[in-house]
Short mmCIF file of C-alpha atoms in Angstrom, two decimals:
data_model
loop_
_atom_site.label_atom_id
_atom_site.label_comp_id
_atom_site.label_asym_id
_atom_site.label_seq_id
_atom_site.Cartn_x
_atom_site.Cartn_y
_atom_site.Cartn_z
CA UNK A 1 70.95 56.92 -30.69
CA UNK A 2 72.30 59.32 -33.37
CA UNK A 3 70.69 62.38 -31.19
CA UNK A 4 72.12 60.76 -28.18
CA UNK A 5 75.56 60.74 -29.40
CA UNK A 6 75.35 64.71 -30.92
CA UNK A 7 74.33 65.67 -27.37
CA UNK A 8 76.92 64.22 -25.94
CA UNK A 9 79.28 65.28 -28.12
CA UNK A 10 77.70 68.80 -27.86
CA UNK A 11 78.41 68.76 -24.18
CA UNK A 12 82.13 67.73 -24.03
CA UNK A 13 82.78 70.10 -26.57
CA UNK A 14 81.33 72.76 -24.45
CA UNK A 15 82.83 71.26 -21.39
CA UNK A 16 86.49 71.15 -22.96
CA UNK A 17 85.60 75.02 -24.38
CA UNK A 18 84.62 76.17 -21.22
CA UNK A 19 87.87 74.70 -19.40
CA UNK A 20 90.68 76.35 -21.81
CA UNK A 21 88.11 79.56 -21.29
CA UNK A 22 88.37 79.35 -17.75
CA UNK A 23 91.94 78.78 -17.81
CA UNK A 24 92.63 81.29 -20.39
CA UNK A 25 90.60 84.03 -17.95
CA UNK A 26 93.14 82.35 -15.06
CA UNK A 27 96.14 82.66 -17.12
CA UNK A 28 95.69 86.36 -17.43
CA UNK A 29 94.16 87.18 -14.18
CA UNK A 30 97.89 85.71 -12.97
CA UNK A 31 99.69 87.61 -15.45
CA UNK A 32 98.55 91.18 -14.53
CA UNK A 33 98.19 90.01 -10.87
CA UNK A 34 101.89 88.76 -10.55
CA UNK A 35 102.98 92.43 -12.09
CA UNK A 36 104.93 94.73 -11.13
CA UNK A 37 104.80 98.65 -10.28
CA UNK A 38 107.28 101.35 -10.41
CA UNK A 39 107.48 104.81 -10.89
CA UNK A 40 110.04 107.96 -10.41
CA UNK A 41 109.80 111.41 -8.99
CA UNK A 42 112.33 113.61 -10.90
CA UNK A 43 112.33 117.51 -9.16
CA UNK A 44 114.07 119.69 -11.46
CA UNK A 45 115.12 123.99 -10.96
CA UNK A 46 116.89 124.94 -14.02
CA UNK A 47 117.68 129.25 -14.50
CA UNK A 48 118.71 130.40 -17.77
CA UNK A 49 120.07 133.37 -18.81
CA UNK A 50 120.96 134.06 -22.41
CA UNK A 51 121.84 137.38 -23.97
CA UNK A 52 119.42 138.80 -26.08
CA UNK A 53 116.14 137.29 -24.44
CA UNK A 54 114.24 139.48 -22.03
CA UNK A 55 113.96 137.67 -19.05
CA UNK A 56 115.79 134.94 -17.55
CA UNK A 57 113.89 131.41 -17.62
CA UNK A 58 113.32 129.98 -13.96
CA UNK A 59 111.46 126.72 -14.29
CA UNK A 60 110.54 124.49 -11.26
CA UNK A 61 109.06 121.49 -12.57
CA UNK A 62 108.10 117.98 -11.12
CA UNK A 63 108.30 114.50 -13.34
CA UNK A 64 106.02 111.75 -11.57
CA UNK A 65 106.18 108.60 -13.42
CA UNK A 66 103.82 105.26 -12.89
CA UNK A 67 104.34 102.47 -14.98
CA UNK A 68 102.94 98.57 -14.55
CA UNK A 69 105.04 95.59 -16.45
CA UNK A 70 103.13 92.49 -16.06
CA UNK A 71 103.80 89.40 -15.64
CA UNK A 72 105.02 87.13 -18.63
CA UNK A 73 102.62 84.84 -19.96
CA UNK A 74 103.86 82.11 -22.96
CA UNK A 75 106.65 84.83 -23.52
CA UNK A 76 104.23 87.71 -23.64
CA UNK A 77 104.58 90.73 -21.48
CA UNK A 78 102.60 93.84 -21.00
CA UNK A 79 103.75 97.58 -20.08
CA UNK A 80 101.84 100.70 -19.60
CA UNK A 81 103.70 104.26 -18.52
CA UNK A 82 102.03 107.57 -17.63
CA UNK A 83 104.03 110.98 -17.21
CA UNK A 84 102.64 114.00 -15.30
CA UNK A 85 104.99 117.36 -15.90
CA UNK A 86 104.06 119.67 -13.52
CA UNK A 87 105.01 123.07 -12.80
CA UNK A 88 105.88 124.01 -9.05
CA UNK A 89 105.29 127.70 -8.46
CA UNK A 90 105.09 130.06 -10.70
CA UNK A 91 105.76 129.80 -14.61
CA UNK A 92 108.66 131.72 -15.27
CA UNK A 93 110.17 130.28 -18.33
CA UNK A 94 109.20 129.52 -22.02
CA UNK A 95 107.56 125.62 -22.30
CA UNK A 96 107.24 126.73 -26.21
CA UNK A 97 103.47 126.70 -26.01
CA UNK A 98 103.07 128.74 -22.87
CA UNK A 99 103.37 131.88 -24.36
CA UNK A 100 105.76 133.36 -22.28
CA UNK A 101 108.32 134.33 -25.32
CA UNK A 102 109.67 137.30 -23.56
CA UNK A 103 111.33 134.54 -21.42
CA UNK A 104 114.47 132.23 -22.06
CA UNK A 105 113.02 128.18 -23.51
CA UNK A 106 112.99 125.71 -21.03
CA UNK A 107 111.49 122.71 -23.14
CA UNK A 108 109.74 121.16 -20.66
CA UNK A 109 106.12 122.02 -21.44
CA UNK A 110 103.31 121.04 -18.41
CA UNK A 111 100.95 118.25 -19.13
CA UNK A 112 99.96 113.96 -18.25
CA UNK A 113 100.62 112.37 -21.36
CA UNK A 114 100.76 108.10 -21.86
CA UNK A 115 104.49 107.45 -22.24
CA UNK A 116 104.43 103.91 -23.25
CA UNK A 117 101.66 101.44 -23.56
CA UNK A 118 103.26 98.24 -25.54
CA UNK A 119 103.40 94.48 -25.13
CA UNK A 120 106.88 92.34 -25.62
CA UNK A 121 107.00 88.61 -26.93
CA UNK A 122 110.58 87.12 -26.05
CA UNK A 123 112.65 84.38 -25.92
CA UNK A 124 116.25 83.39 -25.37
CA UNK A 125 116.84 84.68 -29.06
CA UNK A 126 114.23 87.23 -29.94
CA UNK A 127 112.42 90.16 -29.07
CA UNK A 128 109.86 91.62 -30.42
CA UNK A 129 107.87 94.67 -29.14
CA UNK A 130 104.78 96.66 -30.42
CA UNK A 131 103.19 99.44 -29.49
CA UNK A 132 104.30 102.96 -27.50
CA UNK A 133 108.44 102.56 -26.69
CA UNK A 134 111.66 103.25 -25.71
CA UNK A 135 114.11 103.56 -28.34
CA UNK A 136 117.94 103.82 -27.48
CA UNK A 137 120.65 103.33 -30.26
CA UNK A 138 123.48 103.26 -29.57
CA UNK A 139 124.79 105.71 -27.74
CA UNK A 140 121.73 107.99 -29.23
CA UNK A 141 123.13 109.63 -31.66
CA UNK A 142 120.64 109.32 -34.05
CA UNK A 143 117.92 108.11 -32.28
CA UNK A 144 116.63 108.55 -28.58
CA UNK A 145 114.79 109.57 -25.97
CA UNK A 146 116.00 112.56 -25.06
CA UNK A 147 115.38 111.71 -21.07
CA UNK A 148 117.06 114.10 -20.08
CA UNK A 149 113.95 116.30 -20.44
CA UNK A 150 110.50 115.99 -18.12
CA UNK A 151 108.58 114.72 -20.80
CA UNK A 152 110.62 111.77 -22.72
CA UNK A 153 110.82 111.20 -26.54
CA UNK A 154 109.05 107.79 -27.48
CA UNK A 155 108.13 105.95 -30.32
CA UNK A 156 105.23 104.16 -31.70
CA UNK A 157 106.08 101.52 -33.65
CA UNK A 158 107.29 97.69 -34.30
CA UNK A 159 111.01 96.78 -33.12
CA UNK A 160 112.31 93.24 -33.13
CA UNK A 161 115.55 92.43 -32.13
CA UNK A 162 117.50 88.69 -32.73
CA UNK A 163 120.61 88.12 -30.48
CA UNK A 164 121.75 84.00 -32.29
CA UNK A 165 124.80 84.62 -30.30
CA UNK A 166 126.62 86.44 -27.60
CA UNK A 167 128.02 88.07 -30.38
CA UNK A 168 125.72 88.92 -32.98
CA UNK A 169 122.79 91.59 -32.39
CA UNK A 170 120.55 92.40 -35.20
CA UNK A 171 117.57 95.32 -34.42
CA UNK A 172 115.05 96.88 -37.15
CA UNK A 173 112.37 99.22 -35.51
CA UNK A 174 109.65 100.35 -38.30
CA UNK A 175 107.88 103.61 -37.00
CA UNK A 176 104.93 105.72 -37.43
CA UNK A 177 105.00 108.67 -35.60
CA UNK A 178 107.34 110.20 -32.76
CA UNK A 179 105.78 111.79 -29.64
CA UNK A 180 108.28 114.41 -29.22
CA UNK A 181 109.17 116.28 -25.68
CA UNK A 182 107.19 119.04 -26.90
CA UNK A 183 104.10 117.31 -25.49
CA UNK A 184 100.71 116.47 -27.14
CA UNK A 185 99.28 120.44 -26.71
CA UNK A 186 102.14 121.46 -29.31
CA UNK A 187 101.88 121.45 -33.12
CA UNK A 188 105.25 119.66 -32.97
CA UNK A 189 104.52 117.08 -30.26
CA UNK A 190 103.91 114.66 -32.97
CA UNK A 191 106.48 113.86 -36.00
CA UNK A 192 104.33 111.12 -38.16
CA UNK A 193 106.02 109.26 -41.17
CA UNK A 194 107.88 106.01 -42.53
CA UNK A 195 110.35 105.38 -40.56
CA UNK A 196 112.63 102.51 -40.17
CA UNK A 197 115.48 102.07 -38.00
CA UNK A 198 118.35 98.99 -38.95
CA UNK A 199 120.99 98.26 -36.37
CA UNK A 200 123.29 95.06 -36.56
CA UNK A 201 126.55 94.67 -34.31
CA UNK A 202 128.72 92.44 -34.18
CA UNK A 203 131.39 91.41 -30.46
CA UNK A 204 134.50 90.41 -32.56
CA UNK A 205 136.35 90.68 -29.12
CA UNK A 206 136.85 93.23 -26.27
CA UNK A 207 139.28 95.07 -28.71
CA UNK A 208 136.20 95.82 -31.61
CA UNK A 209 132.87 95.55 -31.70
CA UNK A 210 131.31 96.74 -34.81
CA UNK A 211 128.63 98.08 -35.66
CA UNK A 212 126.51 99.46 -39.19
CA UNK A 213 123.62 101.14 -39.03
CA UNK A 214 121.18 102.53 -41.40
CA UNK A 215 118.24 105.44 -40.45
CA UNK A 216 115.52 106.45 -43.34
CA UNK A 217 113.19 109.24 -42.38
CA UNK A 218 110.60 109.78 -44.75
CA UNK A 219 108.19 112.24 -42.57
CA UNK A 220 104.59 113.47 -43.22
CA UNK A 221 104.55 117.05 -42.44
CA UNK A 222 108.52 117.68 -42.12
CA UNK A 223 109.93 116.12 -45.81
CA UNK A 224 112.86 119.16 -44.72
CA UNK A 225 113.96 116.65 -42.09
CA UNK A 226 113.55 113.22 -44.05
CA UNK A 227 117.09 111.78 -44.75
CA UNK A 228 118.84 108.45 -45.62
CA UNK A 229 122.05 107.70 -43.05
CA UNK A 230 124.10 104.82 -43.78
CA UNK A 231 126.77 104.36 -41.50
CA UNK A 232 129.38 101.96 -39.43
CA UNK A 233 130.56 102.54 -35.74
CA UNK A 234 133.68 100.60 -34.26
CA UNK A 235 134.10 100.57 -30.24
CA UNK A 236 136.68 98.82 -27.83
CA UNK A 237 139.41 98.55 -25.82
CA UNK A 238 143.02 99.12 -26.53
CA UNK A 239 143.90 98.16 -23.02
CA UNK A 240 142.55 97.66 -19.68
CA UNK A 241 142.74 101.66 -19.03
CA UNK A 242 142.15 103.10 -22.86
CA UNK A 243 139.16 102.97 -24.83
CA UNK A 244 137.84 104.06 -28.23
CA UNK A 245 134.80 105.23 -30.28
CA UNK A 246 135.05 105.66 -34.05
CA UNK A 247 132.14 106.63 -36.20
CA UNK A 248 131.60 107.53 -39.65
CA UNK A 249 127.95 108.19 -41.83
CA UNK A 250 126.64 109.74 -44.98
CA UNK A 251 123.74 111.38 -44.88
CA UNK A 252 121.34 112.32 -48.40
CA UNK A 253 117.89 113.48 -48.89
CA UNK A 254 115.30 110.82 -48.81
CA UNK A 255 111.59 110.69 -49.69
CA UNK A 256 109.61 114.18 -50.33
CA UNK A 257 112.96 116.09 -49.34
CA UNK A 258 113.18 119.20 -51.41
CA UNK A 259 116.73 119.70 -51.04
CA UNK A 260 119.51 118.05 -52.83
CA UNK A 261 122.84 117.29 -50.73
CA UNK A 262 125.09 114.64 -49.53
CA UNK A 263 126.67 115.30 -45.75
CA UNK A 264 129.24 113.25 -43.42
CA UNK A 265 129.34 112.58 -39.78
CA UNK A 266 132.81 111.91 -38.30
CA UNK A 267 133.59 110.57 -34.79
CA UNK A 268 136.67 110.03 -33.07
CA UNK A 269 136.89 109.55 -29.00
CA UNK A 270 139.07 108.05 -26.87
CA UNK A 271 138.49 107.46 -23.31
CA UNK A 272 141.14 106.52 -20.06
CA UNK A 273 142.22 106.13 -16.78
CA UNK A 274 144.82 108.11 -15.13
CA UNK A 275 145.39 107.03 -11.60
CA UNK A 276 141.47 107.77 -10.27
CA UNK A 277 140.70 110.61 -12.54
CA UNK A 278 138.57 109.14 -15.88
CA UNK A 279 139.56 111.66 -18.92
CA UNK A 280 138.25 112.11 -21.70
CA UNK A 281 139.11 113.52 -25.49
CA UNK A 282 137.23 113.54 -28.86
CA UNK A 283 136.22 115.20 -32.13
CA UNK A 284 132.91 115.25 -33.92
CA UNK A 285 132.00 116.83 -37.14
CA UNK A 286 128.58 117.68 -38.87
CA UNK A 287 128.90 118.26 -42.02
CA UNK A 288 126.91 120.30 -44.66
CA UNK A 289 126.39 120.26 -48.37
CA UNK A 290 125.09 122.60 -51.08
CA UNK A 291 123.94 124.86 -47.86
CA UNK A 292 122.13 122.07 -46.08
CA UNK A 293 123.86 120.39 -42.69
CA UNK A 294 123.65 116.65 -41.69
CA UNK A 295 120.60 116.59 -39.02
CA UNK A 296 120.23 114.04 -36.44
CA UNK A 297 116.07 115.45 -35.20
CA UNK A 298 115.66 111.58 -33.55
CA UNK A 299 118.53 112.09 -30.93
CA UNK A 300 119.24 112.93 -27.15
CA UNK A 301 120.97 116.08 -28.83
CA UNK A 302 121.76 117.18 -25.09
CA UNK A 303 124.45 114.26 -24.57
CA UNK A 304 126.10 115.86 -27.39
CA UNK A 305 127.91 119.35 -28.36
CA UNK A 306 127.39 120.71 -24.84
CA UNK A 307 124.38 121.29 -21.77
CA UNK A 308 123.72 124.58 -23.46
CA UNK A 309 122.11 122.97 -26.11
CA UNK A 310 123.02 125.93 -28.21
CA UNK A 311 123.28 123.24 -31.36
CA UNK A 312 120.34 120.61 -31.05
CA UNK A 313 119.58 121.82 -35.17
CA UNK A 314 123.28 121.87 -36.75
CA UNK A 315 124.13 125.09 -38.47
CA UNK A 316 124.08 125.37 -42.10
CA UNK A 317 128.18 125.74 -42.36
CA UNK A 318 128.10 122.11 -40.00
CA UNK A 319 129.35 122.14 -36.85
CA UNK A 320 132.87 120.58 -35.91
CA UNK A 321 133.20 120.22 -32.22
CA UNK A 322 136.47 119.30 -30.11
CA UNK A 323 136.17 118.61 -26.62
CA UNK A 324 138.32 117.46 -23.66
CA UNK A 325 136.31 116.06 -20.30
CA UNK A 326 137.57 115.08 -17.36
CA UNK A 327 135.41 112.66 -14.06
CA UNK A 328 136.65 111.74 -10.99
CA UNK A 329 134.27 110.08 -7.83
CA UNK A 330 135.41 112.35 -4.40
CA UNK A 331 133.87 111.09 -1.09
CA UNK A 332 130.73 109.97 -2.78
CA UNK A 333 130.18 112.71 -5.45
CA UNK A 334 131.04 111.88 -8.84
CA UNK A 335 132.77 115.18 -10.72
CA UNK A 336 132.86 116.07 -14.18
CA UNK A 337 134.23 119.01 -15.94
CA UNK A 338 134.01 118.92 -20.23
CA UNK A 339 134.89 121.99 -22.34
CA UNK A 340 134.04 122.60 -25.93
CA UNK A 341 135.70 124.13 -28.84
CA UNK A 342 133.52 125.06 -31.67
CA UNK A 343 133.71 125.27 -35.26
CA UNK A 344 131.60 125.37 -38.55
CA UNK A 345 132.68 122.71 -41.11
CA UNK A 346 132.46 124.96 -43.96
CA UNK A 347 133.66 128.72 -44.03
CA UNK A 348 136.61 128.52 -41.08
CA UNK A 349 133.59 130.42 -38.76
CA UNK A 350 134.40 130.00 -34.99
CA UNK A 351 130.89 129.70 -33.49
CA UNK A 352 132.31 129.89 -29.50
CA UNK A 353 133.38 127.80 -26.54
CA UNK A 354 131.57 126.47 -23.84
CA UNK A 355 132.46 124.88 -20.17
CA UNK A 356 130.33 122.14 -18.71
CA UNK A 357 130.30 121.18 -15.05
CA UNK A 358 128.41 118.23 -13.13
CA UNK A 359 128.14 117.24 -9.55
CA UNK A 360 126.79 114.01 -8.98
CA UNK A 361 125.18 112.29 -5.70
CA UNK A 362 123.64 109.14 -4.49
CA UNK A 363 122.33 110.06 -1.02
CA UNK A 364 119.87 107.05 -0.46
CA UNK A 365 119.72 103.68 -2.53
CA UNK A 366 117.33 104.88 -4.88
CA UNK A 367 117.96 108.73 -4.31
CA UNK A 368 120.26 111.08 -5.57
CA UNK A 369 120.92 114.65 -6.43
CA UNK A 370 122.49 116.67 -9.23
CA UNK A 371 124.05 120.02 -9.80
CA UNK A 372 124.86 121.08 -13.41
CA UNK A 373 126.10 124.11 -14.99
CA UNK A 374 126.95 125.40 -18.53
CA UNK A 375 128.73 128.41 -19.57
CA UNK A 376 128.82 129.26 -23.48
CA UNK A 377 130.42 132.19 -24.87
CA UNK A 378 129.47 133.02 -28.30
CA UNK A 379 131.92 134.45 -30.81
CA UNK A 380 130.23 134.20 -34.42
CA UNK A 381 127.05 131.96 -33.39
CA UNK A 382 124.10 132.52 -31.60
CA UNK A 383 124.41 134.01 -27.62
CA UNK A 384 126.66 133.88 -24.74
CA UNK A 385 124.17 131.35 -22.41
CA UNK A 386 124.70 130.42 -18.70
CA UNK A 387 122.40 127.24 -17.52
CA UNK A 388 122.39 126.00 -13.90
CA UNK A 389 119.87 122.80 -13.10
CA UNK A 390 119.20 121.45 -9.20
CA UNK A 391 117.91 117.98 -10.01
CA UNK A 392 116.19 115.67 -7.32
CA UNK A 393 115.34 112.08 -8.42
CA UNK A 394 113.58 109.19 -6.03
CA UNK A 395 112.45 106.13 -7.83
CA UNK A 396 110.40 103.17 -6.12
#
C-alpha cells in the first residue's frame, strides 16, 4: 500500500511539475511572441574644415538600428539593440582609428556593435533595469548618450529608479564600464570602473522642481578622469511664457586621481516666448583649480558650448561660455540660430566666438530632415572651424 501511495504521489508531483513547466515554456513563448520591433535609418553628410588640418573631413555615413522589446511578463521585460555604422562612398574623414590623420575627425568610426541588450522589472512605483542601457540625466550634462553621434554612448550597468509620488523621483545607476562612441575597434571604446550615478528630484510645483545629484567616477585605466560631483539643479516656470535653469556643482578628485583640485560648475538660463519666436539666454562656467578644469567625459558634450565641438575636454584655464539663441517654427521648418561667446575662467583668455544654425523638417510622420551649420572663429584657443551636416532620419 505504502509503494502504492509513493507512486502515486510520484506521479502528481510530476504531473503538477510538468504543468507549471509547460506553462512556464507558454508564458515566454507569449512574451517574446507578443514583442515588438523597431528600428531607425539615420543618413548623415557632415564636411569639416578646420585650419591647420590638411584636408577637409567629408564623411557620408549610414546609422541602421534594429531593436526587439518584448512583451512584459509578471513585470519583466526584455530589450535587445544592434547598430550598424556604415560608411557610404568613400572614407574621407578621420573615424580616429581609420588612419586617415591628415584629415579633419569626424567621430563616427564604421562598425555593428550590440547597443543594448538588458531586461526591465517595473511596477507603478519602481524600475529597475540591468544589463546594456540608455542613460539620460538630466538634461545630460554629466551623463549621456551622446546620440547625436552614429554610434551612441551606453552603459552597462544596474539602474533602479522609485517614483512614491508624482512628485518625488529617486534614480541610482551603479556602472561598470562605458561603451563609448569610439566603437569596440578603438583602445578608448571602452571606459571600465566604479561608477555610480545618484539622482533624486523633487516637483515642489510648476514654479521649482529641484533637483541634487551626485556622480563618482572611479575608472580603471583613466584615474585622470575619476572625480566626485556633488551638486543641486533648480528648474521652472516664472510664468506661462518665462522659464529658468539654475545649476551649481563641485567637482574634486576621487579614487586613484593623481591630481589634487577642487572645481565649480555654474549654470544660469532663462528661456521665453516673444510673440512666436522662442529665445533663449544663458551662462555656463567650467571651472579649474591648481591647473586642472572640472570635466564632464560621461556627457552629450555636443548639446553644450557649441556644434563645433571645439570644447568636449574643458581647457585647463575653464571655460566660461555666454550664449544667446533664438527658434522660431516657419511653414513647417523649425529655425534656430545660437551664438557663443567664449572665455577661460582663469587668466581673462578670450578663446573665440562661434555661430550655430539649424533647419529643422518633418516631411513624413516618421521622416524628417536636418541642415546644421557651425562657424567658430578662434582668437586665443584652438582653430577657426566651419561644420555643415545634411541629416536624413526614417524610423519604423
Amino acid at each position: 500500500m505504502k509503494t502504492q501511495i509513493a507512486i502515486i504521489a510520484a506521479v502528481v508531483t510530476l504531473s503538477v511539475s510538468w504543468q507549471v513547466h509547460a506553462d512556464t515554456v507558454d508564458n515566454l513563448q507569449n512574451m517574446l511572441a507578443n514583442g515588438e520591433a523597431h528600428g531607425m535609418f539615420r543618413y548623415r553628410f557632415e564636411n569639416v574644415d578646420q585650419q591647420g588640418v590638411a584636408e577637409q573631413a567629408n564623411a557620408s555615413t549610414l546609422l541602421t538600428r534594429l531593436n526587439y522589446t518584448s512583451a512584459t511578463l509578471k513585470g519583466v521585460q526584455a530589450l535587445i539593440e544592434f547598430d550598424n555604422v556604415s560608411v557610404i562612398g568613400s572614407e574621407n574623414y578621420n573615424s580616429t582609428i581609420n588612419g586617415y590623420v591628415d584629415h579633419a575627425v569626424v567621430a563616427d568610426p564604421k562598425g555593428t556593435e550590440l547597443n543594448q541588450a538588458s531586461l526591465k522589472y517595473s511596477n507603478d512605483q519602481l524600475e529597475f533595469i540591468a544589463g546594456r542601457q540608455r542613460i539620460n540625466l538630466d538634461d545630460q550634462r554629466f551623463v549621456g548618450g551622446v546620440a547625436w553621434r552614429q554610434n551612441e554612448q551606453t552603459f552597462d550597468g544596474y539602474r533602479i529608479v522609485y517614483k512614491p509620488n508624482s512628485a518625488l523621483k529617486l534614480d541610482y545607476s551603479y556602472v561598470y564600464n562605458v561603451n563609448r562612441i569610439f566603437g569596440e575597434d578603438s583602445p578608448s571604446g571602452d571606459l571600465h570602473g566604479k561608477l555610480h550615478f545618484a539622482n533624486a528630484a523633487y516637483q515642489f510645483n510648476k514654479q521649482l522642481t529641484l533637483t541634487g545629484f551626485a556622480y563618482l567616477f572611479d575608472f580603471d585605466s583613466a584615474s585622470a578622469l575619476s572625480s566626485q560631483t556633488l551638486g543641486i539643479r533648480a528648474k521652472g516656470a516664472i510664468t506661462d511664457s518665462l522659464t529658468y535653469t539654475l545649476s551649481y556643482a563641485r567637482q574634486r578628485d576621487y579614487a586613484d586621481n593623481a591630481a589634487s583640485y577642487d572645481a565649480d560648475y555654474l549654470l544660469a538660463e532663462l528661456q521665453g516666448r516673444l510673440a512666436s519666436v522662442n529665445w533663449t539666454v544663458g551662462y555656463e562656467v567650467l571651472g579649474a583649480d591648481n591647473g586642472v578644469s572640472f570635466s564632464t567625459p560621461l556627457a552629450t558634450a555636443h548639446k553644450f558650448q557649441g556644434f563645433a565641438d571645439k570644447f568636449l575636454a574643458t581647457p585647463t584655464e575653464g571655460i566660461e561660455d555666454l550664449y544667446l539663441g533664438v527658434s522660431a517654427k516657419i511653414s513647417g521648418v523649425k529655425l534656430a540660430a545660437i551664438y557663443h561667446s567664449y572665455q577661460s575662467n582663469e587668466q581673462s583668455i578670450d578663446y573665440g566666438d562661434e555661430i550655430n544654425l539649424s533647419a529643422a523638417y518633418a516631411f513624413a510622420k516618421h521622416a524628417n530632415v536636418l541642415l546644421k551649420y557651425a562657424n567658430y572663429q578662434a582668437d586665443d584657443y584652438a582653430t577657426d572651424t566651419d561644420k555643415v551636416w545634411l541629416m536624413l532620419t526614417y524610423k519604423y
